[in-house]
């Protein structure tokens, strides 16, 4: 895979040149002053990204490690947990809970749709009536397998009303940093993300933050834990360290990725992702491709689409790869049915236009009828109107201080 390949999968995402350089730096002592300084910078920057006053802990693991940390540090075997499941990653969060002995009730949502906050509330009432009120609720912020973003703020409000004592554990791995999320203002108890998504860094680090309520739950929690014991991570962070040897090269990259992110600013980053998503959706539709996600809740970081009729995924991915475009296939029950275009991290609307040009070429080779240039034109047009719209509107979020 050469540098000219367009890697359009929802993580790992392409690395900016300076992030790649940072990752090749010589090692330092992870218990020395250089790493301490870096960790201070990275965690301070992450607090702004999470929109929280809580400490953001840096784990050496993929994103799933942060999900496991969220579960094993706040829950006990036998706890009643509601899993709001809108796809493969919602499923994974629930599986972790079951593996550690929680009693999981699932609210399953049709693929391509978001969870309805009132249905979450209704399910919580049913659980309370059945004598097993929820100790925690698991919600995926952005479901990468279907390309859907949940209305997290509304879901959180409903949970706080219907089950005020329940903890809200959020898988924000593929959304945070690219789509607005407010940990403190929305009352989210545990929020997680991973370095290879919007942070433009290689895989290897995961980030997790706990609200004061969640830290109180840590004291009561009885699930077994060692590597992911967040109390150890919190105590180490107070000394400017991590409890175990961290992925130092990835941390060098994260430091640089966050520098780039802060230079661009979150309002601009959110608008860029919205414009790329609008371009992807318009371009695919113009190529005659049906989108999976409900338009109102379609993700700004990944677009999911049904495979064109008469096309198999292996043939489509081969034809795209031959032209330097790497797309993602379907996951779980959607394997062989859909494909996904990732547009998070280091991505521009021009990348989306190029992506549509290549896709058109590939589809033509596969014998599909496509209107020449239609996908790229529609993507460019959608990008233009999205960008104008964004500059006319007040930014949703003030630039973090
Ligand atoms: C990528 C991702 C994860 C974590 O996956 P890892 O492969 O463990 O990094 C978790 N949840 C969502 C929604 C994701 O997109």
CSV table of C-alpha atoms and ligand atoms in Angstrom, one decimal:
chain,number,residue,atom,x,y,z
A,1,UNK,CA,0.0,0.0,0.0
A,2,UNK,CA,1.7,3.2,-1.2
A,3,UNK,CA,1.3,6.8,0.1
A,4,UNK,CA,-0.9,7.7,-2.8
A,5,UNK,CA,-3.6,5.3,-1.7
A,6,UNK,CA,-6.8,7.0,-0.4
A,7,UNK,CA,-7.5,5.1,2.8
A,8,UNK,CA,-11.2,5.8,3.3
A,9,UNK,CA,-12.1,3.5,6.2
A,10,UNK,CA,-13.4,4.6,9.5
A,11,UNK,CA,-10.1,4.0,11.3
A,12,UNK,CA,-7.2,3.7,11.2
A,13,UNK,CA,-7.3,7.1,9.4
A,14,UNK,CA,-4.5,8.6,7.2
A,15,UNK,CA,-1.7,10.3,9.1
A,16,UNK,CA,-0.6,13.8,8.4
A,17,UNK,CA,3.0,14.0,7.5
A,18,UNK,CA,4.1,15.7,10.8
A,19,UNK,CA,2.3,13.0,12.8
A,20,UNK,CA,4.3,10.3,10.9
A,21,UNK,CA,7.5,12.2,11.7
A,22,UNK,CA,6.6,12.5,15.3
A,23,UNK,CA,6.0,8.8,15.5
A,24,UNK,CA,9.6,8.0,14.4
A,25,UNK,CA,11.3,10.0,17.2
A,26,UNK,CA,13.9,8.3,19.4
A,27,UNK,CA,12.6,6.7,22.6
A,28,UNK,CA,12.5,8.6,25.9
A,29,UNK,CA,12.3,7.4,29.5
A,30,UNK,CA,8.5,6.9,30.2
A,31,UNK,CA,9.2,7.8,33.8
A,32,UNK,CA,11.3,10.9,32.9
A,33,UNK,CA,10.7,14.6,32.4
A,34,UNK,CA,10.1,14.5,28.6
A,35,UNK,CA,7.2,12.0,28.8
A,36,UNK,CA,5.8,13.8,31.9
A,37,UNK,CA,5.6,17.0,29.9
A,38,UNK,CA,4.0,15.3,26.9
A,39,UNK,CA,1.4,13.5,29.0
A,40,UNK,CA,0.5,16.8,30.7
A,41,UNK,CA,0.0,18.5,27.3
A,42,UNK,CA,-2.0,15.6,25.8
A,43,UNK,CA,-4.3,15.1,28.8
A,44,UNK,CA,-5.0,18.9,29.0
A,45,UNK,CA,-5.8,19.0,25.3
A,46,UNK,CA,-8.0,15.9,25.6
A,47,UNK,CA,-10.0,17.5,28.4
A,48,UNK,CA,-11.0,20.2,25.9
A,49,UNK,CA,-11.9,17.6,23.3
A,50,UNK,CA,-14.1,15.7,25.8
A,51,UNK,CA,-15.5,19.0,27.2
A,52,UNK,CA,-14.9,17.9,30.7
A,53,UNK,CA,-13.2,19.0,33.9
A,54,UNK,CA,-12.5,15.3,34.7
A,55,UNK,CA,-9.1,13.8,34.1
A,56,UNK,CA,-8.7,12.0,30.7
A,57,UNK,CA,-6.8,8.8,31.2
A,58,UNK,CA,-4.6,7.4,28.5
A,59,UNK,CA,-4.5,3.7,28.1
A,60,UNK,CA,-2.2,1.6,25.9
A,61,UNK,CA,-4.8,-0.5,24.0
A,62,UNK,CA,-7.2,-0.2,21.1
A,63,UNK,CA,-10.5,1.4,21.6
A,64,UNK,CA,-12.1,-1.8,22.9
A,65,UNK,CA,-9.7,-1.6,25.9
A,66,UNK,CA,-11.3,1.6,26.9
A,67,UNK,CA,-14.8,0.0,26.6
A,68,UNK,CA,-13.6,-2.8,28.9
A,69,UNK,CA,-12.1,-0.3,31.3
A,70,UNK,CA,-15.4,1.5,31.4
A,71,UNK,CA,-17.2,-1.7,32.3
A,72,UNK,CA,-14.9,-3.4,34.8
A,73,UNK,CA,-14.2,-0.2,36.8
A,74,UNK,CA,-17.8,0.9,37.4
A,75,UNK,CA,-19.9,-2.3,37.5
A,76,UNK,CA,-20.2,-5.5,39.6
A,77,UNK,CA,-21.2,-9.0,38.5
A,78,UNK,CA,-25.0,-9.3,38.5
A,79,UNK,CA,-25.6,-5.6,37.8
A,80,UNK,CA,-28.6,-4.9,35.6
A,81,UNK,CA,-27.4,-3.1,32.5
A,82,UNK,CA,-29.4,-1.7,29.5
A,83,UNK,CA,-27.6,-1.9,26.2
A,84,UNK,CA,-28.9,0.5,23.6
A,85,UNK,CA,-27.8,-1.5,20.6
A,86,UNK,CA,-27.9,0.0,17.1
A,87,UNK,CA,-25.1,-2.1,15.5
A,88,UNK,CA,-21.9,-4.1,15.8
A,89,UNK,CA,-20.2,-1.8,18.3
A,90,UNK,CA,-23.3,-1.6,20.5
A,91,UNK,CA,-23.1,-5.4,20.5
A,92,UNK,CA,-19.5,-5.4,21.5
A,93,UNK,CA,-20.1,-3.2,24.5
A,94,UNK,CA,-22.8,-5.5,25.7
A,95,UNK,CA,-20.6,-8.6,25.2
A,96,UNK,CA,-17.9,-7.1,27.4
A,97,UNK,CA,-20.6,-6.6,30.2
A,98,UNK,CA,-21.8,-10.2,29.8
A,99,UNK,CA,-18.2,-11.5,29.9
A,100,UNK,CA,-17.8,-10.0,33.3
A,101,UNK,CA,-21.1,-11.3,34.6
A,102,UNK,CA,-23.5,-8.3,34.2
A,103,UNK,CA,-27.2,-9.0,33.5
A,104,UNK,CA,-27.7,-7.3,30.2
A,105,UNK,CA,-31.1,-6.2,28.7
A,106,UNK,CA,-30.8,-5.2,25.1
A,107,UNK,CA,-32.8,-2.5,23.3
A,108,UNK,CA,-32.1,-3.4,19.7
A,109,UNK,CA,-32.7,-0.9,17.0
A,110,UNK,CA,-33.1,-1.6,13.3
A,111,UNK,CA,-29.8,-1.1,11.4
A,112,UNK,CA,-29.5,2.3,9.9
A,113,UNK,CA,-31.7,4.0,12.5
A,114,UNK,CA,-30.8,5.8,15.7
A,115,UNK,CA,-32.2,5.0,19.1
A,116,UNK,CA,-35.4,6.8,20.0
A,117,UNK,CA,-34.8,8.5,23.4
A,118,UNK,CA,-38.4,7.9,24.5
A,119,UNK,CA,-38.0,4.1,23.8
A,120,UNK,CA,-34.8,4.1,25.9
A,121,UNK,CA,-36.9,5.8,28.7
A,122,UNK,CA,-39.7,3.3,28.3
A,123,UNK,CA,-37.3,0.3,28.5
A,124,UNK,CA,-35.8,1.8,31.7
A,125,UNK,CA,-39.2,2.0,33.3
A,126,UNK,CA,-40.0,-1.6,32.3
A,127,UNK,CA,-36.7,-2.8,33.9
A,128,UNK,CA,-37.6,-0.9,37.1
A,129,UNK,CA,-41.1,-2.4,37.1
A,130,UNK,CA,-39.6,-5.9,36.7
A,131,UNK,CA,-37.5,-5.4,39.8
A,132,UNK,CA,-34.2,-4.9,38.1
A,133,UNK,CA,-33.6,-1.2,37.7
A,134,UNK,CA,-30.6,-0.4,35.5
A,135,UNK,CA,-27.3,0.2,37.2
A,136,UNK,CA,-25.9,1.5,33.9
A,137,UNK,CA,-26.9,2.2,30.3
A,138,UNK,CA,-24.5,1.6,27.4
A,139,UNK,CA,-24.8,3.9,24.4
A,140,UNK,CA,-22.8,4.2,21.2
A,141,UNK,CA,-22.4,7.8,20.2
A,142,UNK,CA,-21.5,7.1,16.6
A,143,UNK,CA,-22.2,3.5,15.4
A,144,UNK,CA,-19.4,2.9,12.9
A,145,UNK,CA,-20.9,-0.3,11.5
A,146,UNK,CA,-24.1,1.4,10.2
A,147,UNK,CA,-22.9,5.0,9.9
A,148,UNK,CA,-25.5,6.4,12.4
A,149,UNK,CA,-25.0,9.0,15.1
A,150,UNK,CA,-27.3,8.7,18.1
A,151,UNK,CA,-29.0,11.8,19.5
A,152,UNK,CA,-26.8,11.4,22.6
A,153,UNK,CA,-27.8,14.6,24.3
A,154,UNK,CA,-31.6,13.7,24.2
A,155,UNK,CA,-30.9,10.1,25.1
A,156,UNK,CA,-28.8,11.2,28.1
A,157,UNK,CA,-31.6,13.6,29.2
A,158,UNK,CA,-34.2,10.8,29.1
A,159,UNK,CA,-31.9,8.4,31.1
A,160,UNK,CA,-31.3,11.1,33.8
A,161,UNK,CA,-35.1,11.6,34.0
A,162,UNK,CA,-36.2,7.9,34.0
A,163,UNK,CA,-33.3,6.4,35.9
A,164,UNK,CA,-31.4,9.1,37.8
A,165,UNK,CA,-29.1,6.7,39.5
A,166,UNK,CA,-28.0,4.8,36.3
A,167,UNK,CA,-24.6,5.5,35.0
A,168,UNK,CA,-24.3,6.4,31.3
A,169,UNK,CA,-21.4,4.7,29.7
A,170,UNK,CA,-20.6,6.0,26.2
A,171,UNK,CA,-18.7,4.5,23.4
A,172,UNK,CA,-17.6,7.7,21.6
A,173,UNK,CA,-14.7,6.0,19.9
A,174,UNK,CA,-15.5,7.0,16.3
A,175,UNK,CA,-17.3,10.3,16.9
A,176,UNK,CA,-15.5,12.3,19.6
A,177,UNK,CA,-13.2,14.9,18.1
A,178,UNK,CA,-15.2,15.1,14.8
A,179,UNK,CA,-18.8,15.5,16.0
A,180,UNK,CA,-19.9,17.8,18.9
A,181,UNK,CA,-20.1,16.0,22.2
A,182,UNK,CA,-20.3,17.6,25.7
A,183,UNK,CA,-19.3,15.2,28.4
A,184,UNK,CA,-20.0,17.4,31.4
A,185,UNK,CA,-23.0,19.5,30.0
A,186,UNK,CA,-24.8,16.3,28.9
A,187,UNK,CA,-24.1,14.4,32.1
A,188,UNK,CA,-22.1,11.5,30.5
A,189,UNK,CA,-20.5,9.3,33.1
A,190,UNK,CA,-17.8,7.5,31.2
A,191,UNK,CA,-16.6,8.6,27.7
A,192,UNK,CA,-14.2,6.6,25.6
A,193,UNK,CA,-12.2,7.1,22.4
A,194,UNK,CA,-9.2,5.6,20.5
A,195,UNK,CA,-6.2,7.2,18.8
A,196,UNK,CA,-6.8,5.8,15.3
A,197,UNK,CA,-10.1,7.5,14.7
A,198,UNK,CA,-10.5,11.3,14.5
A,199,UNK,CA,-7.2,12.0,16.2
A,200,UNK,CA,-5.2,11.2,13.0
A,201,UNK,CA,-2.8,8.9,15.0
A,202,UNK,CA,-1.9,5.2,14.6
A,203,UNK,CA,-3.8,2.7,16.7
A,204,UNK,CA,-2.4,1.9,20.1
A,205,UNK,CA,-3.8,4.4,22.6
A,206,UNK,CA,-7.3,4.7,24.1
A,207,UNK,CA,-8.7,7.6,26.1
A,208,UNK,CA,-11.3,7.4,28.9
A,209,UNK,CA,-12.8,10.0,31.3
A,210,UNK,CA,-15.0,9.4,34.3
A,211,UNK,CA,-17.5,11.8,35.9
A,212,UNK,CA,-17.4,12.2,39.7
A,213,UNK,CA,-20.4,9.9,39.9
A,214,UNK,CA,-18.5,7.3,37.9
A,215,UNK,CA,-15.5,7.6,40.2
A,216,UNK,CA,-17.8,7.0,43.2
A,217,UNK,CA,-19.0,3.9,41.4
A,218,UNK,CA,-15.4,2.7,41.0
A,219,UNK,CA,-15.3,2.5,44.9
A,220,UNK,CA,-18.3,0.1,44.9
A,221,UNK,CA,-17.4,-1.9,41.7
A,222,UNK,CA,-16.5,-5.5,42.2
A,223,UNK,CA,-15.6,-6.7,38.7
A,224,UNK,CA,-12.1,-8.1,38.5
A,225,UNK,CA,-9.5,-5.8,36.9
A,226,UNK,CA,-5.8,-5.4,36.8
A,227,UNK,CA,-4.2,-3.9,33.6
A,228,UNK,CA,-7.3,-1.6,33.1
A,229,UNK,CA,-7.6,-0.6,36.8
A,230,UNK,CA,-8.3,3.1,36.4
A,231,UNK,CA,-7.5,4.0,39.9
A,232,UNK,CA,-3.9,3.0,39.1
A,233,UNK,CA,-4.1,5.1,36.0
A,234,UNK,CA,-5.4,8.1,37.9
A,235,UNK,CA,-2.7,7.8,40.6
A,236,UNK,CA,0.0,7.5,38.0
A,237,UNK,CA,-1.3,10.5,36.0
A,238,UNK,CA,-1.0,12.6,39.2
A,239,UNK,CA,2.7,11.9,39.0
A,240,UNK,CA,2.8,12.5,35.2
A,241,UNK,CA,3.1,8.8,34.4
A,242,UNK,CA,1.1,5.8,33.2
A,243,UNK,CA,1.1,2.7,35.4
A,244,UNK,CA,2.5,0.5,32.7
A,245,UNK,CA,4.9,1.3,29.8
A,246,UNK,CA,2.9,3.3,27.3
A,247,UNK,CA,3.0,3.2,23.5
A,248,UNK,CA,5.4,6.1,23.4
A,249,UNK,CA,5.6,6.4,19.6
A,250,UNK,CA,1.9,6.7,19.4
A,251,UNK,CA,1.9,9.2,22.2
A,252,UNK,CA,4.4,11.3,20.2
A,253,UNK,CA,2.0,11.2,17.3
A,254,UNK,CA,-1.0,12.1,19.5
A,255,UNK,CA,0.8,15.1,20.8
A,256,UNK,CA,1.3,16.3,17.3
A,257,UNK,CA,-2.2,15.3,16.1
A,258,UNK,CA,-3.7,17.4,19.0
A,259,UNK,CA,-1.5,20.3,18.1
A,260,UNK,CA,-2.9,20.2,14.5
A,261,UNK,CA,-6.4,19.8,15.9
A,262,UNK,CA,-6.1,22.8,18.2
A,263,UNK,CA,-4.7,24.9,15.4
A,264,UNK,CA,-7.7,24.2,13.2
A,265,UNK,CA,-10.2,24.5,16.0
A,266,UNK,CA,-13.2,22.4,16.8
A,267,UNK,CA,-15.9,24.5,15.1
A,268,UNK,CA,-13.9,24.3,11.8
A,269,UNK,CA,-13.3,20.5,12.3
A,270,UNK,CA,-16.9,19.8,13.0
A,271,UNK,CA,-17.9,21.8,9.9
A,272,UNK,CA,-15.3,20.0,7.7
A,273,UNK,CA,-16.6,16.6,8.8
A,274,UNK,CA,-20.2,17.7,8.1
A,275,UNK,CA,-19.2,18.9,4.6
A,276,UNK,CA,-17.3,15.7,3.8
A,277,UNK,CA,-20.3,13.6,4.9
A,278,UNK,CA,-22.7,15.7,2.8
A,279,UNK,CA,-20.3,15.3,-0.2
A,280,UNK,CA,-20.1,11.5,0.4
A,281,UNK,CA,-23.9,11.1,0.6
A,282,UNK,CA,-24.7,13.2,-2.4
A,283,UNK,CA,-21.9,11.6,-4.5
A,284,UNK,CA,-23.0,8.1,-3.7
A,285,UNK,CA,-26.7,8.9,-4.4
A,286,UNK,CA,-25.7,10.5,-7.8
A,287,UNK,CA,-23.9,7.2,-8.6
A,288,UNK,CA,-27.3,5.4,-8.1
A,289,UNK,CA,-26.3,3.9,-4.8
A,290,UNK,CA,-28.8,3.6,-1.9
A,291,UNK,CA,-27.7,4.8,1.5
A,292,UNK,CA,-28.3,2.7,4.6
A,293,UNK,CA,-28.6,5.3,7.3
A,294,UNK,CA,-31.7,7.4,8.0
A,295,UNK,CA,-30.7,10.8,6.5
A,296,UNK,CA,-31.6,12.7,9.8
A,297,UNK,CA,-29.1,10.7,11.8
A,298,UNK,CA,-26.5,9.8,9.2
A,299,UNK,CA,-23.0,10.0,10.6
A,300,UNK,CA,-20.5,12.8,9.8
A,301,UNK,CA,-17.6,10.4,10.1
A,302,UNK,CA,-18.7,7.3,8.1
A,303,UNK,CA,-21.2,6.8,5.3
A,304,UNK,CA,-22.8,3.4,4.8
A,305,UNK,CA,-24.4,2.3,1.6
A,306,UNK,CA,-26.0,-0.8,0.1
A,307,UNK,CA,-23.8,-2.5,-2.5
A,308,UNK,CA,-25.1,-1.6,-6.0
A,309,UNK,CA,-27.5,-4.3,-7.3
A,310,UNK,CA,-25.7,-7.1,-9.0
A,311,UNK,CA,-22.3,-6.3,-7.4
A,312,UNK,CA,-20.4,-8.3,-4.9
A,313,UNK,CA,-18.2,-6.7,-2.3
A,314,UNK,CA,-15.0,-8.6,-3.2
A,315,UNK,CA,-15.3,-7.4,-6.8
A,316,UNK,CA,-16.0,-3.8,-5.9
A,317,UNK,CA,-13.2,-3.6,-3.4
A,318,UNK,CA,-10.8,-5.1,-5.8
A,319,UNK,CA,-11.7,-2.6,-8.6
A,320,UNK,CA,-11.4,0.3,-6.1
A,321,UNK,CA,-8.1,-0.9,-4.7
A,322,UNK,CA,-6.7,-1.3,-8.2
A,323,UNK,CA,-7.3,2.5,-8.6
A,324,UNK,CA,-5.9,3.4,-5.2
A,325,UNK,CA,-9.1,3.7,-3.1
A,326,UNK,CA,-9.5,1.6,0.0
A,327,UNK,CA,-13.1,1.4,1.3
A,328,UNK,CA,-14.5,-0.6,4.2
A,329,UNK,CA,-16.9,-3.5,3.8
A,330,UNK,CA,-19.9,-4.4,6.0
A,331,UNK,CA,-19.5,-5.8,9.5
A,332,UNK,CA,-21.5,-8.5,11.3
A,333,UNK,CA,-24.9,-9.1,9.7
A,334,UNK,CA,-24.2,-6.4,7.1
A,335,UNK,CA,-21.2,-8.2,5.7
A,336,UNK,CA,-21.5,-8.6,2.0
A,337,UNK,CA,-24.5,-6.3,1.9
A,338,UNK,CA,-23.1,-2.8,2.5
A,339,UNK,CA,-19.9,-0.9,2.1
A,340,UNK,CA,-18.7,2.1,4.0
A,341,UNK,CA,-16.8,5.3,3.2
A,342,UNK,CA,-14.8,6.6,6.1
A,343,UNK,CA,-14.4,10.4,6.3
A,344,UNK,CA,-12.9,11.2,9.6
A,345,UNK,CA,-9.6,12.7,10.8
A,346,UNK,CA,-7.4,14.0,8.1
A,347,UNK,CA,-9.9,14.3,5.2
A,348,UNK,CA,-11.1,17.1,2.9
A,349,UNK,CA,-14.1,17.5,0.6
A,350,UNK,CA,-11.7,17.2,-2.3
A,351,UNK,CA,-10.8,13.7,-1.1
A,352,UNK,CA,-14.5,12.9,-1.3
A,353,UNK,CA,-14.8,14.2,-4.8
A,354,UNK,CA,-11.8,12.1,-5.8
A,355,UNK,CA,-13.3,9.1,-4.0
A,356,UNK,CA,-16.5,9.4,-6.2
A,357,UNK,CA,-14.4,9.7,-9.4
A,358,UNK,CA,-12.6,6.4,-8.5
A,359,UNK,CA,-15.8,4.7,-7.5
A,360,UNK,CA,-17.4,5.7,-10.8
A,361,UNK,CA,-14.5,4.2,-12.7
A,362,UNK,CA,-14.6,1.0,-10.6
A,363,UNK,CA,-18.4,0.6,-11.1
A,364,UNK,CA,-18.0,1.2,-14.9
A,365,UNK,CA,-15.4,-1.6,-15.0
A,366,UNK,CA,-17.9,-3.9,-13.2
A,367,UNK,CA,-20.5,-3.2,-15.9
A,368,UNK,CA,-22.8,-0.9,-13.9
A,369,UNK,CA,-24.5,2.0,-15.6
A,370,UNK,CA,-23.4,5.3,-14.2
A,371,UNK,CA,-23.8,8.8,-15.5
A,372,UNK,CA,-20.3,10.0,-16.3
A,373,UNK,CA,-19.1,12.6,-13.7
A,374,UNK,CA,-22.4,12.7,-11.8
A,375,UNK,CA,-21.0,11.4,-8.5
A,376,UNK,CA,-18.0,13.8,-8.4
A,377,UNK,CA,-20.2,16.8,-9.5
A,378,UNK,CA,-22.8,16.1,-6.8
A,379,UNK,CA,-20.1,15.6,-4.2
A,380,UNK,CA,-18.5,19.0,-5.1
A,381,UNK,CA,-21.9,20.7,-5.1
A,382,UNK,CA,-22.9,19.3,-1.7
A,383,UNK,CA,-19.5,20.3,-0.3
A,384,UNK,CA,-19.9,23.8,-1.5
A,385,UNK,CA,-23.4,24.3,-0.1
A,386,UNK,CA,-22.4,22.6,3.2
A,387,UNK,CA,-19.4,24.9,3.6
A,388,UNK,CA,-21.5,28.0,2.8
A,389,UNK,CA,-24.1,26.9,5.3
A,390,UNK,CA,-21.5,26.4,8.0
A,391,UNK,CA,-20.0,29.9,7.7
A,392,UNK,CA,-23.5,31.5,7.8
A,393,UNK,CA,-24.4,29.7,11.0
A,394,UNK,CA,-23.1,30.5,14.4
A,395,UNK,CA,-20.7,27.8,15.5
A,396,UNK,CA,-22.5,25.3,17.7
A,397,UNK,CA,-19.6,25.2,20.1
A,398,UNK,CA,-17.4,28.0,21.3
A,399,UNK,CA,-13.8,27.3,20.6
A,400,UNK,CA,-12.6,25.5,23.7
A,401,UNK,CA,-10.5,27.8,26.0
B,1,LIG,C1,-13.2,1.6,16.2
B,1,LIG,C2,-14.3,1.5,17.2
B,1,LIG,C3,-14.1,0.9,18.5
B,1,LIG,C4,-12.8,0.3,18.9
B,1,LIG,O1,-12.3,-0.6,18.1
B,1,LIG,P1,-10.8,-1.1,18.3
B,1,LIG,O2,-10.6,-2.0,17.1
B,1,LIG,O3,-10.7,-1.9,19.6
B,1,LIG,O4,-10.0,0.1,18.4
B,1,LIG,C5,-15.2,0.9,19.4
B,1,LIG,N1,-16.3,1.5,19.1
B,1,LIG,C6,-16.6,2.1,17.9
B,1,LIG,C7,-17.9,2.7,17.7
B,1,LIG,C8,-15.6,2.1,16.9
B,1,LIG,O5,-15.8,2.7,15.8
